[in-house]
Tab-separated table of C-alpha atoms in Angstrom:
chain	number	residue	atom	x	y	z
B	1	UNK	CA	33.621	-40.484	39.918
B	2	UNK	CA	34.834	-37.036	40.667
B	3	UNK	CA	38.150	-35.346	40.291
B	4	UNK	CA	38.957	-32.721	42.851
B	5	UNK	CA	41.572	-30.230	41.800
B	6	UNK	CA	41.747	-26.733	43.181
B	7	UNK	CA	42.897	-24.499	40.324
B	8	UNK	CA	42.369	-21.234	42.198
B	9	UNK	CA	42.045	-20.602	45.903
B	10	UNK	CA	38.264	-20.109	45.607
B	11	UNK	CA	37.230	-22.598	42.876
B	12	UNK	CA	36.969	-26.341	42.486
B	13	UNK	CA	37.232	-28.222	39.216
B	14	UNK	CA	34.959	-31.248	39.076
B	15	UNK	CA	33.333	-33.506	36.533
B	16	UNK	CA	29.624	-33.969	36.117
B	17	UNK	CA	28.485	-37.251	37.562
B	18	UNK	CA	25.864	-37.679	34.847
B	19	UNK	CA	27.826	-36.886	31.688
B	20	UNK	CA	31.427	-36.378	32.712
B	21	UNK	CA	31.544	-32.775	31.489
B	22	UNK	CA	33.920	-30.461	33.404
B	23	UNK	CA	32.316	-28.376	36.137
B	24	UNK	CA	33.844	-25.385	37.835
B	25	UNK	CA	32.507	-24.517	41.243
B	26	UNK	CA	33.289	-20.915	41.982
B	27	UNK	CA	31.795	-20.662	45.470
B	28	UNK	CA	32.504	-24.074	46.902
B	29	UNK	CA	31.879	-23.068	50.516
B	30	UNK	CA	28.329	-21.879	49.899
B	31	UNK	CA	27.151	-23.721	46.787
B	32	UNK	CA	24.494	-26.323	47.481
B	33	UNK	CA	23.445	-27.279	43.968
B	34	UNK	CA	25.254	-27.358	40.642
B	35	UNK	CA	23.441	-27.623	37.346
B	36	UNK	CA	25.506	-29.032	34.537
B	37	UNK	CA	25.517	-26.797	31.499
B	38	UNK	CA	25.975	-29.770	29.161
B	39	UNK	CA	23.374	-32.307	30.222
B	40	UNK	CA	21.170	-30.136	32.450
B	41	UNK	CA	21.511	-32.483	35.407
B	42	UNK	CA	21.184	-30.924	38.821
B	43	UNK	CA	23.832	-32.240	41.262
B	44	UNK	CA	24.171	-31.981	45.024
B	45	UNK	CA	27.347	-29.922	45.575
B	46	UNK	CA	27.441	-30.728	49.271
B	47	UNK	CA	27.746	-34.414	48.479
B	48	UNK	CA	31.368	-35.497	47.826
B	49	UNK	CA	30.276	-37.660	44.900
B	50	UNK	CA	28.073	-34.922	43.402
B	51	UNK	CA	24.918	-36.970	43.737
B	52	UNK	CA	22.497	-36.512	40.879
B	53	UNK	CA	19.341	-34.776	42.094
B	54	UNK	CA	17.677	-34.354	38.717
B	55	UNK	CA	18.379	-35.699	35.261
B	56	UNK	CA	16.820	-34.709	31.953
B	57	UNK	CA	15.956	-36.955	29.039
B	58	UNK	CA	15.419	-33.894	26.887
B	59	UNK	CA	18.190	-31.313	26.810
B	60	UNK	CA	16.615	-27.935	27.420
B	61	UNK	CA	19.100	-25.415	26.233
B	62	UNK	CA	19.189	-21.785	27.140
B	63	UNK	CA	22.250	-19.722	26.415
B	64	UNK	CA	22.935	-17.232	29.224
B	65	UNK	CA	23.376	-13.639	28.201
B	66	UNK	CA	26.003	-13.261	30.927
B	67	UNK	CA	28.355	-16.248	30.625
B	68	UNK	CA	28.925	-18.177	33.802
B	69	UNK	CA	32.219	-17.186	35.360
B	70	UNK	CA	32.064	-13.698	33.854
B	71	UNK	CA	33.052	-11.031	36.321
B	72	UNK	CA	31.945	-7.443	36.377
B	73	UNK	CA	31.637	-4.387	38.534
B	74	UNK	CA	28.082	-3.409	39.168
B	75	UNK	CA	26.879	-0.686	41.505
B	76	UNK	CA	30.421	-0.488	42.861
B	77	UNK	CA	30.484	-4.214	43.679
B	78	UNK	CA	32.696	-6.734	41.913
B	79	UNK	CA	30.548	-9.766	41.236
B	80	UNK	CA	30.941	-13.044	39.422
B	81	UNK	CA	28.092	-14.701	37.597
B	82	UNK	CA	27.868	-18.248	38.878
B	83	UNK	CA	24.371	-19.447	38.067
B	84	UNK	CA	21.306	-18.900	35.942
B	85	UNK	CA	17.758	-19.858	36.732
B	86	UNK	CA	14.918	-19.520	34.223
B	87	UNK	CA	11.518	-19.120	35.787
B	88	UNK	CA	8.044	-19.078	34.352
B	89	UNK	CA	4.598	-17.909	35.402
B	90	UNK	CA	1.416	-18.768	33.574
B	91	UNK	CA	-1.258	-16.093	33.539
B	92	UNK	CA	-4.499	-16.756	31.697
B	93	UNK	CA	-2.851	-19.537	29.725
B	94	UNK	CA	0.095	-17.403	28.623
B	95	UNK	CA	3.627	-18.270	29.793
B	96	UNK	CA	5.900	-15.435	30.877
B	97	UNK	CA	9.540	-16.303	31.419
B	98	UNK	CA	12.458	-14.454	32.873
B	99	UNK	CA	16.060	-15.140	33.855
B	100	UNK	CA	17.663	-14.764	37.250
B	101	UNK	CA	21.447	-14.652	37.265
B	102	UNK	CA	23.101	-15.483	40.557
B	103	UNK	CA	26.083	-13.249	41.247
B	104	UNK	CA	28.612	-13.858	43.968
B	105	UNK	CA	31.342	-12.010	45.780
B	106	UNK	CA	33.057	-13.769	48.702
B	107	UNK	CA	32.973	-10.534	50.735
B	108	UNK	CA	29.660	-9.030	49.587
B	109	UNK	CA	27.694	-12.254	49.315
B	110	UNK	CA	25.041	-13.015	46.733
B	111	UNK	CA	23.129	-10.762	44.371
B	112	UNK	CA	20.714	-11.405	41.525
B	113	UNK	CA	20.281	-9.901	38.135
B	114	UNK	CA	16.765	-10.490	36.862
B	115	UNK	CA	16.202	-10.092	33.153
B	116	UNK	CA	12.791	-10.049	31.499
B	117	UNK	CA	12.114	-8.934	27.939
B	118	UNK	CA	15.372	-7.006	27.832
B	119	UNK	CA	14.759	-5.164	31.139
B	120	UNK	CA	17.100	-5.734	34.078
B	121	UNK	CA	16.854	-5.417	37.851
B	122	UNK	CA	19.727	-5.695	40.335
B	123	UNK	CA	18.422	-7.540	43.369
B	124	UNK	CA	19.586	-8.589	46.785
B	125	UNK	CA	17.942	-10.400	49.631
B	126	UNK	CA	16.849	-8.290	52.557
B	127	UNK	CA	16.663	-9.632	56.075
B	128	UNK	CA	14.304	-6.866	57.145
B	129	UNK	CA	10.684	-7.923	56.864
B	130	UNK	CA	8.642	-5.033	55.468
B	131	UNK	CA	5.193	-4.238	56.824
B	132	UNK	CA	2.262	-4.796	54.490
B	133	UNK	CA	-1.020	-2.986	54.613
B	134	UNK	CA	-4.002	-2.130	52.454
B	135	UNK	CA	-3.794	1.138	50.589
B	136	UNK	CA	-6.664	3.580	50.098
B	137	UNK	CA	-7.349	1.928	46.731
B	138	UNK	CA	-7.782	-1.483	48.390
B	139	UNK	CA	-4.498	-2.722	46.988
B	140	UNK	CA	-1.864	-4.364	49.143
B	141	UNK	CA	1.135	-2.132	49.658
B	142	UNK	CA	4.385	-2.307	51.545
B	143	UNK	CA	6.182	0.331	53.556
B	144	UNK	CA	9.927	-0.062	53.386
B	145	UNK	CA	12.659	2.455	54.127
B	146	UNK	CA	10.222	5.386	53.962
B	147	UNK	CA	8.862	4.378	50.582
B	148	UNK	CA	5.489	2.928	49.703
B	149	UNK	CA	5.565	0.010	47.291
B	150	UNK	CA	2.381	-0.809	45.415
B	151	UNK	CA	1.412	-4.390	44.687
B	152	UNK	CA	2.162	-5.220	41.079
B	153	UNK	CA	1.561	-8.900	40.656
B	154	UNK	CA	1.252	-12.202	42.486
B	155	UNK	CA	1.842	-15.403	40.588
B	156	UNK	CA	3.098	-18.933	41.017
B	157	UNK	CA	6.582	-19.160	39.508
B	158	UNK	CA	8.082	-22.427	38.325
B	159	UNK	CA	11.750	-23.047	37.664
B	160	UNK	CA	12.072	-24.184	34.068
B	161	UNK	CA	15.842	-24.329	33.622
B	162	UNK	CA	18.949	-24.085	35.767
B	163	UNK	CA	22.657	-23.986	35.005
B	164	UNK	CA	25.626	-23.207	37.256
B	165	UNK	CA	25.796	-22.989	41.010
B	166	UNK	CA	23.181	-22.072	43.572
B	167	UNK	CA	23.292	-21.509	47.293
B	168	UNK	CA	19.930	-23.209	47.823
B	169	UNK	CA	18.551	-26.567	46.846
B	170	UNK	CA	17.200	-25.607	43.490
B	171	UNK	CA	15.810	-27.994	40.921
B	172	UNK	CA	13.711	-27.730	37.784
B	173	UNK	CA	10.050	-27.775	38.689
B	174	UNK	CA	10.440	-25.878	41.947
B	175	UNK	CA	7.533	-23.572	42.561
B	176	UNK	CA	7.099	-20.500	44.698
B	177	UNK	CA	4.435	-17.837	45.059
B	178	UNK	CA	6.001	-14.551	44.096
B	179	UNK	CA	4.527	-11.170	44.879
B	180	UNK	CA	6.072	-8.031	43.482
B	181	UNK	CA	5.659	-4.541	44.866
B	182	UNK	CA	6.985	-1.559	42.980
B	183	UNK	CA	8.113	1.970	43.676
B	184	UNK	CA	9.981	2.681	40.453
B	185	UNK	CA	12.886	2.243	40.063
B	186	UNK	CA	12.722	-0.098	43.067
B	187	UNK	CA	11.019	-3.412	43.503
B	188	UNK	CA	10.287	-5.477	46.582
B	189	UNK	CA	9.662	-9.150	45.964
B	190	UNK	CA	8.168	-11.595	48.390
B	191	UNK	CA	8.691	-15.273	47.736
B	192	UNK	CA	6.762	-18.005	49.450
B	193	UNK	CA	8.230	-21.438	48.936
B	194	UNK	CA	6.858	-24.222	51.132
B	195	UNK	CA	7.379	-22.907	54.651
B	196	UNK	CA	9.955	-20.295	53.821
B	197	UNK	CA	9.329	-16.649	52.997
B	198	UNK	CA	12.018	-14.356	51.704
B	199	UNK	CA	12.061	-10.705	50.732
B	200	UNK	CA	14.319	-9.173	48.115
B	201	UNK	CA	14.868	-5.580	47.092
B	202	UNK	CA	15.832	-4.630	43.575
B	203	UNK	CA	16.501	-1.623	41.427
B	204	UNK	CA	16.094	-1.137	37.720
B	205	UNK	CA	19.371	-1.042	35.886
B	206	UNK	CA	19.784	-0.154	32.243
B	207	UNK	CA	20.930	-2.876	29.821
B	208	UNK	CA	23.803	-0.645	28.721
B	209	UNK	CA	25.199	-0.691	32.256
B	210	UNK	CA	25.000	-4.482	32.327
B	211	UNK	CA	26.827	-4.741	29.016
B	212	UNK	CA	29.465	-2.325	30.200
B	213	UNK	CA	29.858	-3.967	33.634
B	214	UNK	CA	30.339	-7.474	32.247
B	215	UNK	CA	32.008	-6.399	29.006
B	216	UNK	CA	29.468	-8.254	26.948
B	217	UNK	CA	29.874	-8.258	23.170
B	218	UNK	CA	27.571	-6.315	20.869
B	219	UNK	CA	24.720	-4.125	22.024
B	220	UNK	CA	21.892	-5.004	24.357
B	221	UNK	CA	18.514	-5.553	22.787
B	222	UNK	CA	15.904	-2.925	23.405
B	223	UNK	CA	13.546	-3.754	26.237
B	224	UNK	CA	10.028	-4.755	25.200
B	225	UNK	CA	7.208	-2.716	26.640
B	226	UNK	CA	7.628	-0.934	29.964
B	227	UNK	CA	9.163	-2.815	32.887
B	228	UNK	CA	7.484	-2.648	36.309
B	229	UNK	CA	10.415	-0.707	37.731
B	230	UNK	CA	11.397	1.277	34.691
B	231	UNK	CA	11.415	5.026	35.214
B	232	UNK	CA	10.101	7.318	32.554
B	233	UNK	CA	12.967	9.054	30.807
B	234	UNK	CA	11.128	12.383	30.850
B	235	UNK	CA	10.192	12.372	34.539
B	236	UNK	CA	12.613	15.207	35.403
B	237	UNK	CA	11.352	17.240	32.478
B	238	UNK	CA	7.753	16.596	33.546
B	239	UNK	CA	8.428	17.858	37.066
B	240	UNK	CA	10.238	20.916	35.750
B	241	UNK	CA	7.438	21.647	33.314
B	242	UNK	CA	4.609	21.348	35.838
B	243	UNK	CA	6.495	23.638	38.232
B	244	UNK	CA	7.237	26.088	35.432
B	245	UNK	CA	3.575	26.037	34.405
B	246	UNK	CA	2.634	27.425	37.812
B	247	UNK	CA	5.114	30.266	37.389
B	248	UNK	CA	4.100	30.965	33.800
B	249	UNK	CA	0.412	31.052	34.738
B	250	UNK	CA	1.130	33.393	37.624
B	251	UNK	CA	3.282	35.626	35.420
B	252	UNK	CA	0.561	35.803	32.765
B	253	UNK	CA	-2.109	36.711	35.308
B	254	UNK	CA	0.125	39.325	36.952
B	255	UNK	CA	0.975	40.814	33.547
B	256	UNK	CA	-2.707	41.013	32.666
B	257	UNK	CA	-3.614	42.594	35.989
B	258	UNK	CA	-0.824	45.154	35.728
B	259	UNK	CA	-1.854	46.191	32.237
B	260	UNK	CA	-5.503	46.285	33.206
B	261	UNK	CA	-4.622	48.567	36.104
B	262	UNK	CA	-2.486	50.891	34.017
B	263	UNK	CA	-4.660	50.957	30.868
B	264	UNK	CA	-6.446	54.296	30.681
B	265	UNK	CA	-9.723	52.789	29.316
B	266	UNK	CA	-10.808	56.338	28.663
B	267	UNK	CA	-13.909	57.469	26.809
B	268	UNK	CA	-12.789	59.813	24.043
B	269	UNK	CA	-16.068	60.468	22.244
B	270	UNK	CA	-19.796	59.773	22.394
B	271	UNK	CA	-22.534	60.890	19.970
B	272	UNK	CA	-25.983	59.886	18.723
B	273	UNK	CA	-27.040	59.694	15.060
B	274	UNK	CA	-30.343	59.263	13.311
B	275	UNK	CA	-30.869	58.537	9.636
B	276	UNK	CA	-34.340	58.606	8.158
B	277	UNK	CA	-35.687	57.240	4.917
B	278	UNK	CA	-36.056	60.666	3.374
B	279	UNK	CA	-32.389	61.644	3.888
B	280	UNK	CA	-30.760	61.874	0.470
B	281	UNK	CA	-27.318	61.580	2.060
B	282	UNK	CA	-27.201	58.907	4.677
B	283	UNK	CA	-23.504	59.222	5.568
B	284	UNK	CA	-22.596	60.950	8.797
B	285	UNK	CA	-19.354	62.222	10.377
B	286	UNK	CA	-18.627	62.716	14.057
B	287	UNK	CA	-17.135	65.775	15.625
B	288	UNK	CA	-13.360	65.804	15.897
B	289	UNK	CA	-11.963	64.036	18.930
B	290	UNK	CA	-8.505	63.689	20.428
B	291	UNK	CA	-6.818	60.361	20.973
B	292	UNK	CA	-3.963	60.810	23.402
B	293	UNK	CA	-1.248	58.699	24.951
B	294	UNK	CA	0.758	55.885	23.337
B	295	UNK	CA	-0.278	53.830	20.310
B	296	UNK	CA	-2.981	51.568	21.622
B	297	UNK	CA	-6.335	50.019	20.745
B	298	UNK	CA	-9.552	51.944	20.162
B	299	UNK	CA	-12.951	50.461	20.936
B	300	UNK	CA	-15.945	51.637	18.891
B	301	UNK	CA	-19.262	50.700	20.539
B	302	UNK	CA	-22.549	50.882	18.663
B	303	UNK	CA	-26.018	50.650	20.138
B	304	UNK	CA	-28.863	50.764	17.551
B	305	UNK	CA	-32.625	50.869	18.089
B	306	UNK	CA	-33.348	48.096	15.576
B	307	UNK	CA	-36.525	46.126	16.111
B	308	UNK	CA	-37.121	43.212	13.760
B	309	UNK	CA	-34.741	45.080	11.561
B	310	UNK	CA	-31.095	45.221	10.633
B	311	UNK	CA	-28.562	47.933	10.027
B	312	UNK	CA	-25.122	47.686	8.494
B	313	UNK	CA	-22.785	50.590	9.230
B	314	UNK	CA	-19.583	50.956	7.251
B	315	UNK	CA	-17.150	53.165	9.110
B	316	UNK	CA	-13.835	54.914	8.538
B	317	UNK	CA	-11.668	56.329	11.297
B	318	UNK	CA	-9.854	59.196	9.609
B	319	UNK	CA	-6.745	60.878	11.002
B	320	UNK	CA	-7.170	64.568	10.351
B	321	UNK	CA	-3.413	65.210	10.152
B	322	UNK	CA	-2.153	62.228	8.140
B	323	UNK	CA	-5.359	61.803	6.030
B	324	UNK	CA	-5.168	58.068	6.623
B	325	UNK	CA	-8.356	56.114	7.184
B	326	UNK	CA	-9.020	52.754	8.824
B	327	UNK	CA	-11.995	51.133	7.055
B	328	UNK	CA	-14.233	48.695	8.885
B	329	UNK	CA	-17.918	47.835	9.319
B	330	UNK	CA	-20.414	46.244	11.650
B	331	UNK	CA	-23.916	44.802	11.244
B	332	UNK	CA	-26.492	44.929	14.002
B	333	UNK	CA	-29.733	42.967	13.698
B	334	UNK	CA	-32.396	42.132	16.186
B	335	UNK	CA	-35.490	40.009	15.646
B	336	UNK	CA	-38.081	38.706	18.019
B	337	UNK	CA	-41.429	36.992	17.918
B	338	UNK	CA	-43.399	34.064	19.219
B	339	UNK	CA	-44.545	30.751	17.843
B	340	UNK	CA	-45.788	27.396	19.073
B	341	UNK	CA	-42.558	26.961	21.075
B	342	UNK	CA	-42.985	30.311	22.825
B	343	UNK	CA	-41.250	33.655	22.348
B	344	UNK	CA	-37.892	33.885	20.653
B	345	UNK	CA	-35.220	36.449	19.955
B	346	UNK	CA	-32.330	36.518	17.520
B	347	UNK	CA	-29.329	38.834	17.416
B	348	UNK	CA	-28.808	41.894	19.524
B	349	UNK	CA	-29.017	45.655	19.493
B	350	UNK	CA	-25.351	46.386	20.147
B	351	UNK	CA	-21.935	45.509	18.800
B	352	UNK	CA	-18.398	46.764	19.025
B	353	UNK	CA	-15.145	46.689	17.134
B	354	UNK	CA	-11.623	46.887	18.561
B	355	UNK	CA	-9.252	48.759	16.287
B	356	UNK	CA	-5.591	47.775	16.672
B	357	UNK	CA	-2.600	50.008	17.272
B	358	UNK	CA	-4.201	53.425	16.689
B	359	UNK	CA	-1.539	56.140	17.095
B	360	UNK	CA	-2.348	59.321	19.008
B	361	UNK	CA	-3.849	62.154	17.004
B	362	UNK	CA	-6.985	64.032	16.022
B	363	UNK	CA	-9.653	61.875	14.409
B	364	UNK	CA	-13.210	61.823	13.182
B	365	UNK	CA	-15.394	58.874	12.281
B	366	UNK	CA	-17.251	58.696	9.012
B	367	UNK	CA	-20.282	56.365	9.027
B	368	UNK	CA	-22.588	55.166	6.267
B	369	UNK	CA	-25.593	53.093	7.340
B	370	UNK	CA	-27.673	50.658	5.354
B	371	UNK	CA	-30.821	49.171	6.866
B	372	UNK	CA	-33.808	46.993	6.213
B	373	UNK	CA	-35.928	50.000	6.840
B	374	UNK	CA	-35.308	53.525	8.103
B	375	UNK	CA	-35.300	55.483	10.359
B	376	UNK	CA	-32.388	54.057	12.345
B	377	UNK	CA	-30.866	55.680	15.405
B	378	UNK	CA	-27.613	54.592	16.948
B	379	UNK	CA	-25.433	55.679	19.840
B	380	UNK	CA	-21.717	55.745	19.325
B	381	UNK	CA	-19.100	55.519	22.074
B	382	UNK	CA	-15.366	55.468	21.472
B	383	UNK	CA	-12.946	54.295	24.185
B	384	UNK	CA	-9.174	54.352	24.181
B	385	UNK	CA	-6.599	51.854	25.587
B	386	UNK	CA	-9.093	49.202	26.649
B	387	UNK	CA	-7.720	46.134	28.490
B	388	UNK	CA	-8.506	42.893	26.686
B	389	UNK	CA	-8.852	39.651	28.627
B	390	UNK	CA	-9.147	37.358	25.642
B	391	UNK	CA	-5.395	37.390	25.107
B	392	UNK	CA	-4.844	36.223	28.643
B	393	UNK	CA	-7.203	33.277	28.133
B	394	UNK	CA	-5.514	32.432	24.874
B	395	UNK	CA	-2.093	32.597	26.520
B	396	UNK	CA	-3.301	30.457	29.443
B	397	UNK	CA	-4.640	27.893	27.011
B	398	UNK	CA	-1.368	27.806	25.079
B	399	UNK	CA	0.570	27.566	28.344
B	400	UNK	CA	-1.398	24.449	29.251
B	401	UNK	CA	-0.742	22.581	26.021
B	402	UNK	CA	2.873	21.429	26.592
B	403	UNK	CA	2.286	20.255	30.191
B	404	UNK	CA	-0.906	18.466	29.144
B	405	UNK	CA	0.972	16.755	26.355
B	406	UNK	CA	3.638	15.510	28.757
B	407	UNK	CA	0.930	14.478	31.194
B	408	UNK	CA	-0.688	12.399	28.496
B	409	UNK	CA	2.618	10.760	27.603
B	410	UNK	CA	3.341	10.020	31.258
B	411	UNK	CA	-0.083	8.502	31.673
B	412	UNK	CA	0.506	6.383	28.565
B	413	UNK	CA	3.817	5.223	30.017
B	414	UNK	CA	2.178	4.267	33.326
B	415	UNK	CA	-0.620	2.531	31.450
B	416	UNK	CA	1.981	0.428	29.648
B	417	UNK	CA	3.739	-0.297	32.940
B	418	UNK	CA	0.624	-1.599	34.666
B	419	UNK	CA	-0.751	-3.402	31.610
B	420	UNK	CA	0.768	-6.783	32.589
B	421	UNK	CA	0.087	-6.360	36.297
B	422	UNK	CA	-2.793	-7.538	38.428
B	423	UNK	CA	-4.036	-3.933	38.454
B	424	UNK	CA	-4.161	-2.604	34.900
B	425	UNK	CA	-5.157	1.029	34.528
B	426	UNK	CA	-8.192	2.147	32.592
B	427	UNK	CA	-7.297	3.347	29.115
B	428	UNK	CA	-7.433	7.094	28.575
B	429	UNK	CA	-10.138	6.655	25.960
B	430	UNK	CA	-12.575	3.851	26.501
B	431	UNK	CA	-14.596	2.624	23.581
B	432	UNK	CA	-18.029	1.111	23.865
B	433	UNK	CA	-17.718	-2.618	24.276
B	434	UNK	CA	-14.270	-2.477	25.874
B	435	UNK	CA	-13.961	-4.743	28.898
E	1	UNK	CA	15.464	22.383	37.950
E	2	UNK	CA	13.974	24.657	35.315
E	3	UNK	CA	16.906	23.955	33.027
E	4	UNK	CA	15.553	20.402	32.712
E	5	UNK	CA	12.926	21.835	30.403
E	6	UNK	CA	14.520	24.648	28.454
E	7	UNK	CA	11.875	24.458	25.763
E	8	UNK	CA	9.024	25.281	28.138
E	9	UNK	CA	11.092	27.894	29.917
E	10	UNK	CA	11.587	29.738	26.633
E	11	UNK	CA	7.999	29.044	25.575
E	12	UNK	CA	6.603	30.427	28.837
E	13	UNK	CA	8.797	33.519	28.674
E	14	UNK	CA	7.677	34.076	25.089
E	15	UNK	CA	4.031	33.825	26.148
E	16	UNK	CA	4.457	36.350	28.939
E	17	UNK	CA	6.439	38.697	26.709
E	18	UNK	CA	3.928	38.252	23.921
E	19	UNK	CA	1.052	39.130	26.220
E	20	UNK	CA	2.867	42.226	27.468
E	21	UNK	CA	3.714	43.405	23.961
E	22	UNK	CA	0.161	42.723	22.772
E	23	UNK	CA	-1.209	44.929	25.503
E	24	UNK	CA	1.439	47.608	25.127
E	25	UNK	CA	1.029	47.879	21.367
E	26	UNK	CA	-2.750	47.577	21.464
E	27	UNK	CA	-2.928	44.625	19.079
E	28	UNK	CA	-6.301	43.074	18.361
E	29	UNK	CA	-7.659	40.453	15.970
E	30	UNK	CA	-9.728	42.949	14.000
E	31	UNK	CA	-8.629	43.314	10.429
E	32	UNK	CA	-9.025	46.777	9.032
E	33	UNK	CA	-8.341	48.224	5.614
E	34	UNK	CA	-6.036	51.214	5.561
E	35	UNK	CA	-6.812	53.941	3.084
E	36	UNK	CA	-4.280	56.671	2.474
E	37	UNK	CA	-4.701	60.203	1.158
E	38	UNK	CA	-8.287	60.676	2.178
E	39	UNK	CA	-9.376	64.106	0.873
E	40	UNK	CA	-10.060	66.745	3.516
E	41	UNK	CA	-13.392	67.450	1.731
E	42	UNK	CA	-14.807	64.214	3.216
E	43	UNK	CA	-15.211	66.073	6.498
E	44	UNK	CA	-17.828	68.351	4.940
E	45	UNK	CA	-19.038	65.945	2.284
E	46	UNK	CA	-19.013	62.426	3.791
E	47	UNK	CA	-20.893	60.996	0.809
E	48	UNK	CA	-17.809	61.525	-1.318
E	49	UNK	CA	-15.896	58.823	0.538
E	50	UNK	CA	-15.999	55.334	-0.995
E	51	UNK	CA	-15.876	52.692	1.715
E	52	UNK	CA	-14.556	49.171	1.126
E	53	UNK	CA	-17.799	47.981	2.690
E	54	UNK	CA	-20.258	50.079	0.717
E	55	UNK	CA	-21.818	46.993	-0.927
E	56	UNK	CA	-23.217	44.631	1.653
E	57	UNK	CA	-25.337	41.521	1.157
E	58	UNK	CA	-27.638	41.033	4.089
E	59	UNK	CA	-29.121	37.637	4.884
E	60	UNK	CA	-32.467	38.293	6.397
E	61	UNK	CA	-32.820	37.137	9.947
E	62	UNK	CA	-35.800	36.001	11.930
E	63	UNK	CA	-37.426	32.590	12.206
């Protein structure tokens, strides 16, 4: 028997036909089914006697996160939670479950809040049928409101638990083929149940907003993994960084070009030296030469006539005025021959050294050669303010590191997103034997 | 938009500035030993100067 007592203008207080528990119907004009939260029975709300549609021997309990009857403001809409449906898909023998909360506003209509592994989507039915097509990657995709939604997953969903009110004839065991298409943070879902097909559009919503909207106690649990519609928290930073990288690269190249154009790269001295075996003093000094302009680098080029020989020249660039010397050295060796593999060479006949920050002044170079055998002849050339390109390449490499790091993290995030889909991405590093 | 990534903005500016300063100051990677108070007599008697590199161990090359 039922008791019909209207406690508020929009609700009806009834008793469950199966167990006698009190039932509150919050949307009496549109509710078709009511699932009793006490015994799990599914009742026909359109029938005056609340005919039992489904009864359970075993009480399957699931405690809703959002209590039925709880009201909240979400996306600017005041909604009341009136029903909860638990659904399940089985993929490769593994069950995946999620919750769908039915929300209702007498003026706005129905909405859904889908919760899976701590991730939430705010969903509403759309009466516009999107157009589907095959993308360039062979995957089904959907064009909707100027966005392209990529196919995420198609599976057969079964209703495993219901409680509260529903505006369709729901019962436990109902099945539907569900296809999801994503364009994060949005999702388009297509549901095929018997002869009916419906489309819904949803948007990812953070758990904190749900808790705040419905004034739920405690804190929401952290979502597991990456949801299909979840946006990467660093997406804005990634876009800024990749744009900045272009500007930084351009600025580095322009800086290098400007300095290369304005560097004097001037030859300040050239001389030839020969040291023979009979020389008692093998050290040599150059003539005095002027180094002009600002403090800059100084390139010392050596070209020696070694042939299956080596020479090691210790050098000192001495400032005639300050009596300060910069000590350095270079070895030049060149060998060649032939064997069963053919002819070979090793080393080279020239080398150079780049002295840093040499102030202007009058200098001479003192050189002391050692060699495998004498005589040794070498040509010396000294250049001033020589543009160096290695620093540009180093700077370009360093400039690439932060964007590449973010790119890697973004790729990892997307990999996690698509891991549970019908189209998982290849891992960044594939090991031998991986499927 | 660039303020969304202040770290890279500063990092990029530092790279550009660093490159400019490196060129302007003539910095290189070569390490040199500075010797002060070199006697003027070295000009006429270079053998009197004692280089840091006067002892050198050469590993013979060739196949």
